Coordinates of C-alpha atoms in Angstrom, one line a residue:
P1 CA 114.2 -89.8 -58.9
A2 CA 111.9 -88.9 -56.2
A3 CA 108.8 -86.9 -57.2
R4 CA 109.8 -83.9 -55.2
D5 CA 113.1 -83.6 -57.2
R6 CA 111.4 -83.3 -60.6
P7 CA 110.0 -80.0 -62.0
G8 CA 106.3 -79.8 -62.2
I9 CA 105.7 -82.1 -59.3
A10 CA 108.2 -80.8 -56.8
A11 CA 105.9 -78.0 -55.7
A12 CA 103.1 -80.5 -55.1
V13 CA 104.8 -83.3 -53.1
T14 CA 106.0 -82.4 -49.6
L15 CA 108.2 -84.1 -47.0
A16 CA 105.0 -84.9 -45.1
E17 CA 104.7 -88.0 -47.3
D18 CA 107.5 -89.5 -45.4
S19 CA 105.6 -89.2 -42.1
P20 CA 103.2 -91.7 -40.8
H21 CA 100.9 -88.8 -40.0
G22 CA 99.3 -86.4 -42.4
A23 CA 99.1 -82.6 -42.2
S24 CA 96.4 -83.0 -39.5
G25 CA 98.5 -85.3 -37.3
A26 CA 96.2 -88.3 -38.0
D27 CA 97.5 -91.5 -39.5
M28 CA 94.3 -91.8 -41.6
E29 CA 92.9 -89.0 -43.8
I30 CA 90.4 -88.7 -46.6
I31 CA 91.6 -86.4 -49.4
V32 CA 89.1 -85.2 -51.9
L33 CA 90.8 -85.1 -55.3
G34 CA 87.6 -84.5 -57.3
S35 CA 84.1 -83.6 -56.0
G36 CA 82.1 -83.1 -59.2
A37 CA 79.6 -85.1 -61.1
C38 CA 79.7 -85.9 -64.8
S39 CA 82.6 -84.1 -66.5
P40 CA 85.5 -82.2 -64.8
S41 CA 85.3 -78.4 -64.6
P42 CA 87.6 -75.7 -63.4
I43 CA 85.7 -75.6 -60.1
R44 CA 85.1 -79.3 -59.5
S45 CA 87.2 -82.1 -60.9
A46 CA 85.7 -85.5 -61.7
S47 CA 85.2 -88.1 -59.0
S48 CA 88.3 -89.3 -57.1
L49 CA 89.1 -89.7 -53.5
A50 CA 92.3 -90.8 -51.7
L51 CA 92.5 -92.5 -48.4
R52 CA 95.8 -91.8 -46.7
L53 CA 97.0 -94.6 -44.5
R54 CA 100.1 -93.5 -42.8
D55 CA 102.6 -93.2 -45.7
R56 CA 100.5 -94.9 -48.4
H57 CA 97.5 -94.0 -50.4
W58 CA 94.5 -95.9 -51.7
L59 CA 92.4 -94.3 -54.4
F60 CA 88.6 -94.7 -54.9
D61 CA 87.6 -93.9 -58.5
V62 CA 89.8 -92.1 -61.0
G63 CA 87.9 -89.6 -63.0
E64 CA 89.5 -87.4 -65.7
G65 CA 92.0 -85.0 -64.3
T66 CA 93.1 -87.1 -61.3
Q67 CA 96.7 -86.7 -62.3
V68 CA 96.5 -83.0 -61.9
Q69 CA 94.6 -83.3 -58.6
L70 CA 97.2 -85.6 -57.1
Q71 CA 99.8 -82.8 -57.6
R72 CA 97.4 -80.2 -56.1
C73 CA 96.9 -82.4 -53.1
S74 CA 100.4 -83.5 -52.4
V75 CA 99.6 -87.1 -53.0
G76 CA 102.8 -88.7 -54.4
P77 CA 101.9 -91.1 -57.3
S78 CA 104.5 -93.6 -56.1
R79 CA 102.8 -93.9 -52.8
I80 CA 99.6 -95.3 -54.4
D81 CA 99.4 -99.0 -54.0
R82 CA 95.7 -99.8 -54.4
I83 CA 92.9 -98.4 -56.5
F84 CA 89.2 -99.2 -56.2
V85 CA 86.8 -98.4 -59.0
T86 CA 83.1 -98.3 -58.0
H87 CA 81.6 -98.6 -61.5
S88 CA 82.2 -98.2 -65.2
H89 CA 81.0 -94.7 -65.9
G90 CA 83.6 -92.5 -67.5
D91 CA 83.7 -89.9 -64.8
H92 CA 84.9 -92.6 -62.4
C93 CA 87.4 -94.4 -64.5
F94 CA 88.6 -92.5 -67.6
G95 CA 91.6 -91.1 -65.6
L96 CA 92.9 -94.6 -64.8
P97 CA 95.1 -95.3 -67.9
G98 CA 96.8 -92.0 -67.7
L99 CA 97.3 -92.3 -63.9
L100 CA 99.1 -95.6 -64.4
C101 CA 101.5 -93.8 -66.7
L102 CA 102.2 -91.1 -64.1
I103 CA 102.7 -93.7 -61.4
A104 CA 105.3 -95.5 -63.5
R105 CA 107.5 -92.4 -63.6
D106 CA 108.1 -92.6 -59.8
R107 CA 107.5 -96.2 -58.9
V108 CA 110.5 -98.5 -58.4
R109 CA 110.4 -101.0 -61.3
D110 CA 110.7 -104.1 -59.1
A111 CA 108.1 -102.8 -56.5
P112 CA 105.2 -105.2 -55.8
P113 CA 102.5 -105.0 -58.3
M114 CA 99.8 -102.4 -57.7
E115 CA 96.4 -103.9 -57.0
I116 CA 93.3 -102.5 -58.9
Y117 CA 89.8 -103.6 -57.9
G118 CA 86.6 -102.9 -59.8
P119 CA 83.6 -104.4 -61.7
A120 CA 83.9 -107.1 -64.2
G121 CA 85.2 -105.7 -67.5
L122 CA 87.8 -103.4 -65.9
R123 CA 90.6 -105.8 -66.9
A124 CA 89.5 -105.7 -70.6
F125 CA 89.1 -101.9 -70.4
L126 CA 92.7 -101.4 -69.3
R127 CA 94.2 -103.9 -71.7
V128 CA 92.4 -102.4 -74.7
T129 CA 93.1 -98.8 -73.8
L130 CA 96.8 -99.3 -73.0
R131 CA 97.4 -101.4 -76.0
F132 CA 95.6 -99.1 -78.4
S133 CA 97.6 -96.1 -77.1
G134 CA 100.9 -98.0 -77.5
T135 CA 101.7 -97.3 -73.8
S136 CA 104.8 -99.1 -72.7
F137 CA 106.0 -97.2 -69.6
L138 CA 103.7 -98.7 -67.0
P139 CA 103.9 -99.9 -63.4
R140 CA 103.4 -103.6 -62.7
Y141 CA 99.8 -104.1 -61.6
V142 CA 97.1 -106.8 -61.2
V143 CA 93.4 -106.4 -61.7
H144 CA 90.9 -108.0 -59.3
E145 CA 87.4 -108.1 -60.8
L146 CA 84.2 -108.2 -58.7
H147 CA 81.8 -110.5 -60.5
S148 CA 78.1 -111.0 -60.3
I149 CA 77.3 -107.4 -59.3
P150 CA 73.5 -107.1 -59.6
F151 CA 72.0 -104.4 -61.7
L152 CA 69.4 -102.9 -59.4
H153 CA 68.1 -100.0 -61.3
S154 CA 66.0 -101.8 -63.9
R155 CA 64.7 -105.2 -64.8
R156 CA 65.9 -104.8 -68.4
P157 CA 68.7 -107.3 -69.0
Q158 CA 72.1 -105.7 -69.2
P159 CA 74.8 -106.7 -71.8
P160 CA 77.4 -108.9 -70.2
P161 CA 80.6 -107.2 -69.2
L162 CA 83.6 -107.4 -71.5
S163 CA 85.5 -110.5 -70.5
V164 CA 89.1 -111.5 -71.1
P165 CA 91.1 -114.3 -69.6
R166 CA 92.8 -113.3 -66.3
D167 CA 96.3 -114.3 -67.5
G168 CA 95.7 -114.4 -71.2
M169 CA 98.0 -111.5 -72.3
A170 CA 101.8 -111.2 -72.2
V171 CA 102.6 -109.1 -69.2
S172 CA 105.1 -107.0 -71.1
E173 CA 102.3 -105.5 -73.3
T174 CA 100.5 -103.5 -70.7
G175 CA 102.3 -103.9 -67.3
E176 CA 99.6 -106.3 -66.1
Q177 CA 100.9 -109.2 -64.1
P178 CA 99.4 -112.6 -63.4
G179 CA 97.6 -113.1 -60.1
G180 CA 94.4 -111.1 -60.7
R181 CA 91.4 -112.7 -59.1
D182 CA 87.8 -113.0 -60.2
I183 CA 86.0 -112.4 -56.9
Q184 CA 82.5 -113.7 -56.3
P185 CA 80.1 -112.4 -53.6
E186 CA 79.8 -114.3 -50.3
P187 CA 76.5 -115.6 -48.9
D188 CA 75.7 -112.2 -47.4
G189 CA 75.9 -110.6 -50.8
A190 CA 79.2 -108.8 -50.2
W191 CA 82.7 -109.2 -51.6
S192 CA 85.7 -109.7 -49.3
L193 CA 88.7 -108.2 -51.0
L194 CA 91.7 -108.0 -48.7
R195 CA 93.2 -108.0 -45.3
V196 CA 96.5 -106.2 -44.7
P197 CA 98.6 -105.0 -41.7
F198 CA 98.2 -101.4 -40.6
G199 CA 100.6 -99.8 -38.2
D200 CA 102.5 -101.7 -35.5
E201 CA 99.5 -103.6 -34.1
G202 CA 96.6 -103.3 -36.4
H203 CA 95.1 -104.5 -39.7
L204 CA 92.6 -103.3 -42.4
T205 CA 90.0 -105.2 -44.3
V206 CA 88.1 -104.1 -47.3
R207 CA 84.7 -105.4 -48.3
A208 CA 82.2 -104.2 -51.0
A209 CA 78.5 -104.4 -51.5
P210 CA 76.1 -103.4 -54.3
V211 CA 74.3 -100.1 -54.6
R212 CA 71.6 -99.0 -57.0
H213 CA 72.7 -97.0 -60.0
T214 CA 72.4 -96.9 -63.8
A215 CA 75.4 -99.3 -64.0
P216 CA 76.4 -102.2 -61.8
T217 CA 78.0 -100.4 -58.9
V218 CA 79.5 -101.1 -55.5
G219 CA 80.4 -99.2 -52.3
Y220 CA 83.6 -100.1 -50.5
V221 CA 84.1 -100.3 -46.8
V222 CA 87.5 -100.1 -45.2
T223 CA 87.5 -101.4 -41.6
E224 CA 90.3 -101.2 -39.1
G225 CA 90.5 -104.1 -36.7
D226 CA 90.2 -103.4 -32.9
K227 CA 93.5 -102.4 -31.3
P228 CA 95.0 -102.8 -27.9
G229 CA 94.3 -100.0 -25.4
R230 CA 96.6 -97.1 -24.9
L231 CA 99.2 -96.9 -22.2
R232 CA 98.3 -94.7 -19.3
P233 CA 101.5 -92.8 -18.6
E234 CA 99.9 -90.9 -15.7
V235 CA 99.6 -94.2 -13.9
V236 CA 102.9 -95.8 -14.9
L237 CA 105.5 -93.0 -14.9
P238 CA 105.2 -92.0 -11.2
L239 CA 105.9 -95.6 -10.2
L240 CA 108.9 -95.9 -12.5
E241 CA 110.3 -92.5 -11.4
R242 CA 110.0 -93.6 -7.8
N243 CA 112.2 -96.6 -8.6
R244 CA 114.7 -94.7 -10.8
A245 CA 117.8 -95.3 -8.6
R246 CA 117.0 -98.9 -7.8
L247 CA 116.2 -99.7 -11.5
L248 CA 119.7 -98.6 -12.3
D249 CA 121.4 -100.4 -9.4
E250 CA 119.4 -103.6 -9.6
W251 CA 118.2 -103.9 -13.2
G252 CA 120.9 -101.9 -14.9
L253 CA 118.3 -99.5 -16.5
R254 CA 119.5 -95.9 -16.8
D255 CA 116.2 -94.7 -18.2
P256 CA 113.0 -96.0 -16.5
S257 CA 111.0 -95.2 -19.6
A258 CA 112.7 -98.2 -21.3
L259 CA 110.2 -100.3 -19.4
L260 CA 107.2 -98.7 -21.1
K261 CA 107.1 -101.1 -24.0
K262 CA 107.1 -104.0 -21.6
V263 CA 104.3 -102.4 -19.5
K264 CA 102.3 -101.8 -22.7
A265 CA 102.5 -105.5 -23.5
L266 CA 101.0 -106.6 -20.2
G267 CA 97.8 -108.5 -20.3
P268 CA 94.9 -107.4 -18.1
Q269 CA 95.8 -109.9 -15.4
D270 CA 99.6 -109.5 -15.7
E271 CA 101.8 -107.7 -13.2
L272 CA 105.2 -106.1 -13.2
V273 CA 106.8 -106.0 -9.7
L274 CA 109.2 -103.1 -9.2
P275 CA 112.3 -103.2 -7.0
D276 CA 110.5 -101.3 -4.2
G277 CA 107.7 -103.9 -4.2
G278 CA 105.3 -101.6 -6.1
V279 CA 103.2 -103.4 -8.6
I280 CA 102.1 -102.2 -12.1
R281 CA 99.0 -104.1 -13.2
G282 CA 98.1 -104.4 -16.8
S283 CA 94.4 -103.6 -16.1
D284 CA 95.5 -100.3 -14.5
A285 CA 98.3 -99.4 -16.9
V286 CA 96.7 -100.1 -20.2
G287 CA 93.2 -99.0 -21.3
G288 CA 90.6 -101.3 -22.8
M289 CA 90.6 -102.4 -26.4
R290 CA 90.0 -99.6 -28.9
R291 CA 87.4 -100.0 -31.6
G292 CA 88.9 -99.7 -35.1
R293 CA 87.8 -97.1 -37.5
K294 CA 85.5 -97.7 -40.5
V295 CA 85.2 -95.6 -43.6
A296 CA 82.5 -96.3 -46.2
V297 CA 83.0 -94.9 -49.7
L298 CA 79.8 -95.4 -51.8
G299 CA 79.7 -95.2 -55.5
D300 CA 77.0 -93.2 -57.3
C301 CA 73.7 -94.4 -56.0
C302 CA 70.0 -93.7 -55.3
D303 CA 69.7 -96.6 -52.8
A304 CA 72.6 -98.0 -50.8
S305 CA 70.6 -100.2 -48.4
L306 CA 72.4 -103.3 -49.4
C307 CA 75.6 -101.8 -48.0
A308 CA 74.0 -101.4 -44.5
G309 CA 75.4 -104.7 -43.2
I310 CA 79.0 -103.9 -43.9
A311 CA 78.9 -100.1 -43.4
Q312 CA 76.9 -100.0 -40.1
G313 CA 78.5 -97.6 -37.6
A314 CA 80.9 -96.0 -40.1
D315 CA 83.0 -93.3 -38.6
V316 CA 82.8 -91.5 -42.0
L317 CA 80.2 -92.3 -44.7
V318 CA 81.1 -90.8 -48.1
H319 CA 77.9 -90.4 -50.1
E320 CA 76.9 -88.6 -53.2
A321 CA 74.5 -85.7 -53.3
T322 CA 74.3 -84.9 -57.0
N323 CA 71.2 -82.7 -57.0
A324 CA 69.5 -80.4 -54.5
Y325 CA 66.2 -78.6 -54.4
L326 CA 67.1 -75.0 -53.5
P327 CA 64.1 -72.7 -54.1
K328 CA 65.9 -69.7 -52.7
Y329 CA 68.3 -70.0 -55.6
G330 CA 65.7 -70.4 -58.3
D331 CA 64.6 -74.1 -58.2
R332 CA 60.9 -74.6 -59.0
G333 CA 58.6 -77.6 -59.1
G334 CA 58.9 -78.9 -55.6
A335 CA 61.4 -81.1 -53.8
P336 CA 59.5 -84.4 -54.4
A337 CA 59.6 -83.9 -58.2
L338 CA 63.4 -83.2 -58.1
E339 CA 64.0 -86.3 -55.9
R340 CA 62.0 -88.5 -58.3
E341 CA 64.0 -87.2 -61.3
T342 CA 67.3 -87.6 -59.4
F343 CA 66.3 -91.1 -58.4
S344 CA 65.4 -92.0 -62.0
H345 CA 69.0 -91.1 -63.0
G346 CA 70.4 -93.3 -60.2
H347 CA 71.6 -90.4 -58.0
S348 CA 70.8 -88.9 -54.6
T349 CA 69.8 -85.6 -53.0
P350 CA 71.3 -84.3 -49.7
Q351 CA 68.2 -85.6 -48.0
M352 CA 68.6 -89.1 -49.4
A353 CA 72.2 -89.1 -48.3
G354 CA 71.3 -87.9 -44.8
A355 CA 68.6 -90.7 -44.5
T356 CA 71.2 -93.3 -45.5
A357 CA 73.6 -91.9 -42.9
K358 CA 70.9 -92.3 -40.3
T359 CA 70.1 -95.8 -41.3
F360 CA 73.7 -96.8 -41.2
G361 CA 74.3 -95.1 -37.8
A362 CA 77.2 -93.2 -39.4
K363 CA 79.1 -90.8 -37.1
A364 CA 79.9 -88.3 -39.8
L365 CA 78.8 -87.7 -43.4
L366 CA 80.9 -86.4 -46.3
L367 CA 78.8 -85.3 -49.2
N368 CA 80.4 -85.4 -52.7
H369 CA 79.7 -85.9 -56.4
F370 CA 78.0 -82.5 -56.8
S371 CA 76.5 -81.2 -60.0
Q372 CA 78.6 -78.5 -61.5
R373 CA 75.6 -76.2 -60.8
Y374 CA 76.9 -75.9 -57.2
P375 CA 80.2 -74.0 -57.0
P376 CA 82.1 -74.8 -53.9
D377 CA 82.7 -71.1 -53.1
S378 CA 78.9 -70.3 -53.1
V379 CA 78.5 -70.3 -49.3
G380 CA 74.8 -70.1 -49.2
V381 CA 74.2 -72.9 -51.6
M382 CA 76.7 -75.3 -49.9
R383 CA 75.4 -74.4 -46.5
A384 CA 71.8 -75.1 -47.6
I385 CA 72.9 -78.5 -48.9
Q386 CA 74.8 -79.3 -45.7
R387 CA 71.8 -78.4 -43.5
A388 CA 69.4 -80.4 -45.7
A389 CA 71.5 -83.5 -45.2
A390 CA 72.1 -82.9 -41.5
A391 CA 68.3 -82.6 -40.9
Q392 CA 67.7 -86.0 -42.3
S393 CA 70.7 -87.7 -40.8
G394 CA 70.1 -86.7 -37.2
L395 CA 73.8 -85.6 -37.0
P396 CA 74.9 -82.2 -35.8
E397 CA 75.6 -79.8 -38.6
D398 CA 79.3 -79.9 -37.8
R399 CA 79.4 -83.6 -38.5
V400 CA 78.2 -83.1 -42.1
V401 CA 80.8 -81.9 -44.6
T402 CA 80.3 -80.8 -48.2
A403 CA 83.3 -81.8 -50.2
R404 CA 85.3 -79.6 -52.4
D405 CA 88.5 -80.4 -54.3
T406 CA 91.7 -80.7 -52.1
L407 CA 89.6 -80.9 -48.9
V408 CA 91.3 -83.1 -46.3
L409 CA 89.3 -84.9 -43.6
P410 CA 91.2 -86.5 -40.7
V411 CA 89.7 -89.8 -39.5
W412 CA 90.6 -90.0 -35.8
Q413 CA 90.5 -93.0 -33.5
E414 CA 87.2 -92.8 -31.5
D415 CA 89.0 -92.7 -28.1
R416 CA 90.9 -89.5 -29.1
A417 CA 87.6 -87.6 -28.9
K418 CA 88.7 -85.2 -31.6
P419 CA 86.2 -82.9 -33.4
L420 CA 85.6 -83.3 -37.1
Q421 CA 88.0 -80.8 -38.6
P422 CA 88.2 -80.8 -42.5
F423 CA 90.7 -78.3 -43.9
L424 CA 92.2 -77.0 -47.1
P425 CA 95.9 -77.7 -47.2
A426 CA 96.6 -74.8 -49.6
N427 CA 96.0 -72.3 -46.8
K428 CA 95.9 -74.6 -43.7
E429 CA 92.6 -73.0 -42.7
W430 CA 90.2 -75.2 -40.8
V431 CA 86.9 -75.0 -42.6
A432 CA 84.4 -76.6 -40.2
P433 CA 82.2 -75.9 -38.5
D434 CA 82.4 -72.2 -39.5
Y435 CA 83.9 -72.6 -42.9
A436 CA 81.2 -70.4 -44.4
L437 CA 82.9 -67.4 -42.8
K438 CA 86.0 -68.1 -44.8
W439 CA 84.5 -68.6 -48.3
P440 CA 83.1 -65.6 -50.1
E441 CA 79.7 -65.6 -51.6

């Protein structure tokens, strides 16, 4: 049965899933499932983020509690077809075995296998966990491991990751299917993971690159290919309407708009001659190529510079900001000392995240992975964090967003010239740029 027909999940999954556009009207949205660091709490769940791509979802990290957060955020488990794990720390992957069980309840048994990507050792983690727990009701899935991730935080040798043969276990035991890959980095130091169609005329690619943390960690970059320009109806429709009668008499077309698809397919030098001799030129009727969108989701890090090559010009950069120096709220010892301590643990401050956004030329910055010291409803605290990151990034304050659980951030095509408008679906209130007015101290 569909998720919406079952008690417990019915209230969480809406008919919006069946639409190619999310609650915002965009066909690409970032949904914050968990915005907290370390362990989950009632105010911030552990790390997890969904990227809505029309009617499908890709997940980035699966901390404890992700199953509950999916239901709070109206993300149907059966619509998840890819999962990306940034690193092996528990607050980013402990929710994965349980999530697979939840997905199996809704997923069609003969659906194509889910694809799970992550550092070497992820395949062994899932096999051992699922076999130890005796779990048998699972979706079909394959695991693609990213091998040779450098450990950048220390020169001390790290123990090798747990290793198991790719296809060395009966598929009936854990739901795992043959076909998982062991992916090595390319000459530029990044991993190329996939290329898939997106929409009617586009495609998406995913690459990964290493970041510095206390475990081998990567950031993922989802890039949409450039797309043909938009049709200019203000140019085309008057010409078609002028020919309405003759299009019916001579071409047998009752509705002139039936020609719009043909006009949209015109190349820049192509022409369509109408019955009255009027000419529709492709260069006039269709705009230029549209730059595809780019979303960079970094794992925990204190230095993401090795991602610069693949994340340059990101429309949205998702970057952690675990700790912040807020003397107004009792912090002492100075910002440099806090930054040194944060760096030593492999994490970032808002200023560090802002500096990375500036280096990458990011167009917007979404801060996440906050210490549980920072309640999302504390307006002054979150505003101070936002301003600190904005000052370093060079971005306007309304292009820097502090994540909270269930927040939705539409990712619009650049030519739509839409403002950055994150919102909370529970009350449909837009929360930027003046969200501080809506959240109590």
